[in-house]
PDB file of C-alpha atoms in Angstrom:
ATOM      1  CA  MET A  82       0.043   0.103   0.084  1.00  0.00           C
ATOM      2  CA  LYS A  83       2.712   2.257   0.777  1.00  0.00           C
ATOM      3  CA  ILE A  84       4.368   1.652  -2.361  1.00  0.00           C
ATOM      4  CA  ILE A  85       1.037   2.516  -4.439  1.00  0.00           C
ATOM      5  CA  ASN A  86       0.506   5.790  -2.548  1.00  0.00           C
ATOM      6  CA  LEU A  87       4.297   6.725  -3.110  1.00  0.00           C
ATOM      7  CA  SER A  88       3.704   6.102  -6.734  1.00  0.00           C
ATOM      8  CA  LYS A  89       0.292   8.092  -6.600  1.00  0.00           C
ATOM      9  CA  TRP A  90       2.528  11.003  -5.084  1.00  0.00           C
ATOM     10  CA  PHE A  91       5.125  11.033  -7.586  1.00  0.00           C
ATOM     11  CA  ILE A  92       2.998  11.093 -10.600  1.00  0.00           C
ATOM     12  CA  MET A  93       1.053  13.879  -9.136  1.00  0.00           C
ATOM     13  CA  MET A  94       4.114  16.102  -8.381  1.00  0.00           C
ATOM     14  CA  LEU A  95       4.966  15.381 -11.811  1.00  0.00           C
ATOM     15  CA  LEU A  96       2.037  16.566 -13.219  1.00  0.00           C
ATOM     16  CA  LEU A  97       2.167  19.733 -11.187  1.00  0.00           C
ATOM     17  CA  LEU A  98       5.650  20.670 -12.167  1.00  0.00           C
ATOM     18  CA  THR A  99       4.642  19.927 -15.829  1.00  0.00           C
ATOM     19  CA  LEU A 100       1.755  22.258 -15.841  1.00  0.00           C
ATOM     20  CA  THR A 101       3.795  25.204 -14.129  1.00  0.00           C
ATOM     21  CA  ALA A 102       6.422  24.889 -16.527  1.00  0.00           C
ATOM     22  CA  CYS A 103       3.874  24.988 -19.579  1.00  0.00           C
ATOM     23  CA  SER A 104       2.250  28.264 -17.828  1.00  0.00           C
ATOM     24  CA  SER A 105       5.454  30.095 -17.628  1.00  0.00           C
ATOM     25  CA  TYR A 106       6.308  28.967 -21.291  1.00  0.00           C
ATOM     26  CA  ASP A 107       3.413  30.728 -22.460  1.00  0.00           C
ATOM     27  CA  THR A 108       3.754  33.917 -20.754  1.00  0.00           C
ATOM     28  CA  LEU A 109       7.230  34.136 -22.334  1.00  0.00           C
ATOM     29  CA  LEU A 110       5.736  33.759 -25.770  1.00  0.00           C
ATOM     30  CA  GLU A 111       2.827  36.074 -25.306  1.00  0.00           C
ATOM     31  CA  GLU A 112       5.044  39.085 -24.193  1.00  0.00           C
ATOM     32  CA  PRO A 113       7.335  39.238 -27.684  1.00  0.00           C
ATOM     33  CA  LEU A 114       3.928  38.774 -29.609  1.00  0.00           C
ATOM     34  CA  GLN A 115       2.555  41.581 -27.694  1.00  0.00           C
ATOM     35  CA  ALA A 116       5.896  43.804 -28.369  1.00  0.00           C
ATOM     36  CA  LYS A 117       5.675  43.101 -31.848  1.00  0.00           C
ATOM     37  CA  GLN A 118       1.951  43.941 -32.161  1.00  0.00           C
ATOM     38  CA  GLU A 119       3.165  47.676 -30.433  1.00  0.00           C
ATOM     39  CA  THR A 120       5.671  48.220 -32.751  1.00  0.00           C
ATOM     40  CA  ALA A 121       3.647  47.595 -35.609  1.00  0.00           C
ATOM     41  CA  ALA A 122       0.824  50.089 -34.447  1.00  0.00           C
ATOM     42  CA  VAL A 123       3.235  52.928 -34.083  1.00  0.00           C
ATOM     43  CA  SER A 124       4.826  51.882 -37.986  1.00  0.00           C
ATOM     44  CA  ILE A 125       0.945  52.460 -39.215  1.00  0.00           C
ATOM     45  CA  GLU A 126       0.945  56.022 -37.329  1.00  0.00           C
ATOM     46  CA  ILE A 127       3.867  56.894 -39.471  1.00  0.00           C
ATOM     47  CA  ASN A 128       3.518  55.955 -42.216  1.00  0.00           C
ATOM     48  CA  PRO A 129       0.293  57.689 -43.289  1.00  0.00           C
ATOM     49  CA  LYS A 130       2.281  61.190 -42.354  1.00  0.00           C
ATOM     50  CA  ILE A 131       4.836  59.989 -44.879  1.00  0.00           C
ATOM     51  CA  ASN A 132       2.456  59.407 -47.837  1.00  0.00           C
ATOM     52  CA  GLU A 133       0.971  62.600 -46.960  1.00  0.00           C
ATOM     53  CA  LYS A 134       4.219  64.819 -47.651  1.00  0.00           C
ATOM     54  CA  ALA A 135       4.583  62.737 -50.577  1.00  0.00           C
ATOM     55  CA  ASN A 136       1.005  63.362 -52.082  1.00  0.00           C
ATOM     56  CA  ALA A 137       1.066  66.756 -51.406  1.00  0.00           C
ATOM     57  CA  PRO A 138       0.506  69.123 -53.820  1.00  0.00           C
ATOM     58  CA  SER A 139       3.643  70.780 -55.171  1.00  0.00           C
ATOM     59  CA  ASP A 140       4.222  74.533 -55.965  1.00  0.00           C
ATOM     60  CA  LEU A 141       6.533  73.722 -58.710  1.00  0.00           C
ATOM     61  CA  ASP A 142       3.961  71.865 -60.552  1.00  0.00           C
ATOM     62  CA  GLU A 143       4.283  72.236 -64.366  1.00  0.00           C
ATOM     63  CA  ILE A 144       1.441  74.143 -66.263  1.00  0.00           C
ATOM     64  CA  ALA A 145       0.630  72.653 -70.210  1.00  0.00           C
ATOM     65  CA  VAL A 146       0.655  75.738 -72.471  1.00  0.00           C
ATOM     66  CA  LYS A 147       0.524  76.596 -75.978  1.00  0.00           C
ATOM     67  CA  TYR A 148       2.958  79.131 -77.647  1.00  0.00           C
ATOM     68  CA  VAL A 149       1.801  82.496 -78.857  1.00  0.00           C
ATOM     69  CA  SER A 150       4.866  84.469 -79.380  1.00  0.00           C
ATOM     70  CA  ALA A 151       8.354  85.662 -78.250  1.00  0.00           C
ATOM     71  CA  TYR A 152       9.206  89.407 -78.040  1.00  0.00           C
ATOM     72  CA  ASP A 153      12.858  88.350 -77.376  1.00  0.00           C
ATOM     73  CA  ALA A 154      14.604  85.195 -76.379  1.00  0.00           C
ATOM     74  CA  ASP A 155      13.837  85.663 -72.415  1.00  0.00           C
ATOM     75  CA  THR A 156      10.264  86.844 -72.830  1.00  0.00           C
ATOM     76  CA  TYR A 157       7.200  85.157 -74.326  1.00  0.00           C
ATOM     77  CA  THR A 158       3.667  85.059 -74.458  1.00  0.00           C
ATOM     78  CA  PHE A 159       1.770  81.856 -73.706  1.00  0.00           C
ATOM     79  CA  GLN A 160      -2.040  80.419 -73.807  1.00  0.00           C
ATOM     80  CA  LEU A 161      -3.086  77.979 -70.851  1.00  0.00           C
ATOM     81  CA  ILE A 162      -4.184  74.512 -72.613  1.00  0.00           C
ATOM     82  CA  ASN A 163      -6.284  74.046 -69.249  1.00  0.00           C
ATOM     83  CA  SER A 164      -8.313  76.815 -68.040  1.00  0.00           C
ATOM     84  CA  ASN A 165      -8.440  75.295 -64.481  1.00  0.00           C
ATOM     85  CA  ASP A 166      -4.860  76.166 -64.264  1.00  0.00           C
ATOM     86  CA  ARG A 167      -5.703  79.723 -63.899  1.00  0.00           C
ATOM     87  CA  SER A 168      -5.768  79.531 -60.104  1.00  0.00           C
ATOM     88  CA  LYS A 169      -2.111  77.993 -60.574  1.00  0.00           C
ATOM     89  CA  ILE A 170      -0.978  81.411 -62.401  1.00  0.00           C
ATOM     90  CA  LYS A 171       0.199  84.522 -60.393  1.00  0.00           C
ATOM     91  CA  SER A 172      -0.438  87.106 -63.142  1.00  0.00           C
ATOM     92  CA  LEU A 173      -2.942  86.695 -66.052  1.00  0.00           C
ATOM     93  CA  SER A 174      -3.311  88.722 -68.843  1.00  0.00           C
ATOM     94  CA  LYS A 175      -5.922  91.659 -68.355  1.00  0.00           C
ATOM     95  CA  ASN A 176      -7.349  91.396 -71.778  1.00  0.00           C
ATOM     96  CA  ASN A 177      -7.437  87.429 -71.914  1.00  0.00           C
ATOM     97  CA  LYS A 178      -7.191  85.653 -68.836  1.00  0.00           C
ATOM     98  CA  ASN A 179      -5.966  82.309 -70.517  1.00  0.00           C
ATOM     99  CA  THR A 180      -2.744  84.259 -71.749  1.00  0.00           C
ATOM    100  CA  ILE A 181       0.151  84.803 -69.602  1.00  0.00           C
ATOM    101  CA  LYS A 182       3.504  86.739 -69.881  1.00  0.00           C
ATOM    102  CA  VAL A 183       6.776  84.843 -68.713  1.00  0.00           C
ATOM    103  CA  ARG A 184      10.143  86.452 -67.883  1.00  0.00           C
ATOM    104  CA  ALA A 185      12.571  83.272 -68.326  1.00  0.00           C
ATOM    105  CA  LEU A 186      14.378  83.021 -64.825  1.00  0.00           C
ATOM    106  CA  LEU A 187      18.131  83.189 -64.463  1.00  0.00           C
ATOM    107  CA  VAL A 188      18.846  84.495 -68.145  1.00  0.00           C
ATOM    108  CA  ASP A 189      19.121  87.561 -70.169  1.00  0.00           C
ATOM    109  CA  ALA A 190      18.794  88.203 -73.885  1.00  0.00           C
ATOM    110  CA  SER A 191      20.181  91.018 -75.658  1.00  0.00           C
ATOM    111  CA  GLU A 192      17.657  93.667 -76.040  1.00  0.00           C
ATOM    112  CA  ILE A 193      15.832  93.733 -79.237  1.00  0.00           C
ATOM    113  CA  LYS A 194      15.577  97.808 -79.137  1.00  0.00           C
ATOM    114  CA  GLY A 195      18.947  98.847 -77.496  1.00  0.00           C
ATOM    115  CA  LYS A 196      20.613 102.208 -78.071  1.00  0.00           C
ATOM    116  CA  ASP A 197      19.274 104.199 -80.940  1.00  0.00           C
ATOM    117  CA  ASP A 198      16.179 101.347 -81.221  1.00  0.00           C
ATOM    118  CA  LYS A 199      18.875  99.167 -83.105  1.00  0.00           C
ATOM    119  CA  PRO A 200      19.152  95.604 -81.611  1.00  0.00           C
ATOM    120  CA  GLU A 201      22.208  94.556 -79.424  1.00  0.00           C
ATOM    121  CA  PRO A 202      24.305  91.867 -80.429  1.00  0.00           C
ATOM    122  CA  PHE A 203      22.860  88.713 -81.244  1.00  0.00           C
ATOM    123  CA  ALA A 204      19.358  90.067 -80.198  1.00  0.00           C
ATOM    124  CA  ILE A 205      17.710  88.648 -83.669  1.00  0.00           C
ATOM    125  CA  GLU A 206      19.634  85.505 -83.610  1.00  0.00           C
ATOM    126  CA  ALA A 207      18.503  84.717 -80.062  1.00  0.00           C
ATOM    127  CA  ARG A 208      15.240  85.546 -80.377  1.00  0.00           C
ATOM    128  CA  ASP A 209      14.518  83.548 -83.799  1.00  0.00           C
ATOM    129  CA  ALA A 210      16.599  80.739 -82.087  1.00  0.00           C
ATOM    130  CA  ALA A 211      13.840  80.767 -79.349  1.00  0.00           C
ATOM    131  CA  ARG A 212      10.823  81.211 -81.670  1.00  0.00           C
ATOM    132  CA  GLU A 213      11.894  78.006 -83.920  1.00  0.00           C
ATOM    133  CA  LEU A 214      12.123  75.977 -80.689  1.00  0.00           C
ATOM    134  CA  LEU A 215       8.622  76.947 -79.643  1.00  0.00           C
ATOM    135  CA  GLU A 216       7.041  76.580 -82.571  1.00  0.00           C
ATOM    136  CA  GLN A 217       8.627  72.977 -83.257  1.00  0.00           C
ATOM    137  CA  ALA A 218       7.880  71.834 -79.972  1.00  0.00           C
ATOM    138  CA  SER A 219       5.149  69.217 -79.299  1.00  0.00           C
ATOM    139  CA  ASN A 220       4.674  69.960 -75.411  1.00  0.00           C
ATOM    140  CA  ILE A 221       5.577  73.224 -73.765  1.00  0.00           C
ATOM    141  CA  SER A 222       5.243  73.454 -69.648  1.00  0.00           C
ATOM    142  CA  LEU A 223       6.176  76.153 -67.386  1.00  0.00           C
ATOM    143  CA  SER A 224       6.731  76.182 -63.753  1.00  0.00           C
ATOM    144  CA  TYR A 225       7.915  78.488 -60.872  1.00  0.00           C
ATOM    145  CA  ASP A 226      10.525  78.476 -58.655  1.00  0.00           C
ATOM    146  CA  ILE A 227      10.315  78.795 -54.678  1.00  0.00           C
ATOM    147  CA  GLY A 228      10.771  82.411 -54.562  1.00  0.00           C
ATOM    148  CA  ALA A 229       8.997  85.667 -56.466  1.00  0.00           C
ATOM    149  CA  ARG A 230       6.746  84.714 -58.935  1.00  0.00           C
ATOM    150  CA  THR A 231       6.499  88.159 -60.962  1.00  0.00           C
ATOM    151  CA  ASP A 232       8.754  91.130 -61.731  1.00  0.00           C
ATOM    152  CA  HIS A 233       8.059  94.751 -61.842  1.00  0.00           C
ATOM    153  CA  TYR A 234       6.450  94.613 -65.242  1.00  0.00           C
ATOM    154  CA  ASP A 235       3.911  91.653 -63.640  1.00  0.00           C
ATOM    155  CA  ARG A 236       5.422  89.091 -65.753  1.00  0.00           C
ATOM    156  CA  ASN A 237       5.453  85.727 -64.204  1.00  0.00           C
ATOM    157  CA  LEU A 238       8.797  84.559 -63.510  1.00  0.00           C
ATOM    158  CA  MET A 239       9.147  80.967 -64.870  1.00  0.00           C
ATOM    159  CA  TYR A 240      11.003  78.120 -66.189  1.00  0.00           C
ATOM    160  CA  VAL A 241       9.981  77.012 -69.709  1.00  0.00           C
ATOM    161  CA  LYS A 242      10.351  73.670 -70.994  1.00  0.00           C
ATOM    162  CA  VAL A 243       9.958  72.481 -74.662  1.00  0.00           C
ATOM    163  CA  ASP A 244       9.557  68.446 -75.063  1.00  0.00           C
ATOM    164  CA  GLY A 245      10.791  68.265 -71.505  1.00  0.00           C
ATOM    165  CA  ILE A 246      13.886  70.173 -72.167  1.00  0.00           C
ATOM    166  CA  LEU A 247      14.785  73.894 -70.388  1.00  0.00           C
ATOM    167  CA  LEU A 248      14.321  76.070 -73.116  1.00  0.00           C
ATOM    168  CA  SER A 249      17.329  78.081 -72.092  1.00  0.00           C
ATOM    169  CA  ILE A 250      19.913  75.302 -71.714  1.00  0.00           C
ATOM    170  CA  PRO A 251      20.481  75.520 -75.669  1.00  0.00           C
ATOM    171  CA  LEU A 252      20.429  79.218 -76.000  1.00  0.00           C
ATOM    172  CA  LEU A 253      23.205  79.105 -73.448  1.00  0.00           C
ATOM    173  CA  GLU A 254      24.913  76.838 -75.039  1.00  0.00           C
ATOM    174  CA  GLU A 255      25.134  78.525 -78.251  1.00  0.00           C
ATOM    175  CA  GLY A 256      26.075  81.896 -76.004  1.00  0.00           C
ATOM    176  CA  LEU A 257      22.505  83.511 -77.172  1.00  0.00           C
ATOM    177  CA  LEU A 258      21.963  83.915 -73.762  1.00  0.00           C
ATOM    178  CA  GLN A 259      24.026  84.410 -70.647  1.00  0.00           C
ATOM    179  CA  ILE A 260      22.973  84.127 -67.063  1.00  0.00           C
ATOM    180  CA  ALA A 261      21.748  87.049 -65.080  1.00  0.00           C
ATOM    181  CA  TYR A 262      19.330  87.884 -62.118  1.00  0.00           C
ATOM    182  CA  VAL A 263      20.303  85.737 -59.942  1.00  0.00           C
ATOM    183  CA  LYS A 264      18.001  85.932 -56.885  1.00  0.00           C
ATOM    184  CA  PRO A 265      17.655  83.358 -54.160  1.00  0.00           C
ATOM    185  CA  PRO A 266      15.771  81.146 -53.618  1.00  0.00           C
ATOM    186  CA  ASN A 267      14.863  81.326 -57.201  1.00  0.00           C
ATOM    187  CA  THR A 268      17.905  79.063 -58.360  1.00  0.00           C
ATOM    188  CA  LYS A 269      16.670  75.801 -58.998  1.00  0.00           C
ATOM    189  CA  TYR A 270      18.246  75.093 -62.436  1.00  0.00           C
ATOM    190  CA  LEU A 271      21.156  77.759 -61.810  1.00  0.00           C
ATOM    191  CA  THR A 272      24.159  74.616 -61.838  1.00  0.00           C
ATOM    192  CA  GLU A 273      23.061  72.990 -65.226  1.00  0.00           C
ATOM    193  CA  TYR A 274      22.567  77.102 -66.325  1.00  0.00           C
ATOM    194  CA  GLU A 275      26.189  77.321 -65.642  1.00  0.00           C
ATOM    195  CA  LYS A 276      27.262  74.131 -67.649  1.00  0.00           C
ATOM    196  CA  ALA A 277      25.379  75.432 -70.364  1.00  0.00           C
ATOM    197  CA  GLN A 278      26.991  78.592 -70.521  1.00  0.00           C
ATOM    198  CA  GLU A 279      30.560  77.560 -70.072  1.00  0.00           C
ATOM    199  CA  ILE A 280      30.216  75.457 -73.148  1.00  0.00           C
ATOM    200  CA  ALA A 281      29.584  78.572 -75.054  1.00  0.00           C
ATOM    201  CA  LYS A 282      32.419  80.679 -73.413  1.00  0.00           C
ATOM    202  CA  ALA A 283      34.968  77.452 -74.053  1.00  0.00           C
ATOM    203  CA  LYS A 284      33.811  77.959 -77.542  1.00  0.00           C
ATOM    204  CA  ASN A 285      33.571  81.376 -77.857  1.00  0.00           C
ATOM    205  CA  LEU A 286      30.392  81.014 -79.249  1.00  0.00           C
ATOM    206  CA  GLY A 287      27.738  83.891 -79.701  1.00  0.00           C
ATOM    207  CA  LEU A 288      27.716  86.814 -76.877  1.00  0.00           C
ATOM    208  CA  TRP A 289      31.224  85.418 -75.802  1.00  0.00           C
ATOM    209  CA  SER A 290      32.814  85.831 -79.257  1.00  0.00           C
ATOM    210  CA  LEU A 291      32.511  89.362 -78.468  1.00  0.00           C
ATOM    211  CA  ASN A 292      33.594  89.409 -74.950  1.00  0.00           C
ATOM    212  CA  TYR A 293      29.833  90.340 -74.300  1.00  0.00           C
ATOM    213  CA  LYS A 294      29.131  91.255 -70.483  1.00  0.00           C
TER     214      LYS A 294
END
């Protein structure tokens, strides 16, 4: 009888130890799981903020336009393709609300009417080259920089792209424009313009053949 009772006692103690060990193991498993769940919740709160920033409207959105005219190689008139883009334009023409006048950022062209109303060197060549590029372009777009949006003549200070290429780049490369009116923070494409101008300088093209400043 004593042997049987001892056997029962030994079995009961073994079962009790087994149950205790299992309970402790379950607790250890639950704690990391809870920690992982808390970490995931934090990530979900952060990600929407990142997405909102990425999808936020940009002030530098490009605006599709049609070419109307070029007074010279840095001053143009365009017509909005989408009338809904009016709200994006700082200065609209008083006579036609879909027409805007643009002064190209960061560059200057020779004056069509200089002293005695005569064209300055390369003024006609530069204007004609700009006209040709604009007339042949399939797509033309405009964009502001992050600084001033109009000049003292109420012209829109913008970058002009023809088929995805900055219009001023090829004109600078040929020495038909020169970098001017650099007024931070409107300097988004200044580095690209400087590289283009150096090409003309190195080859003594256009204005640089005359040491024009």
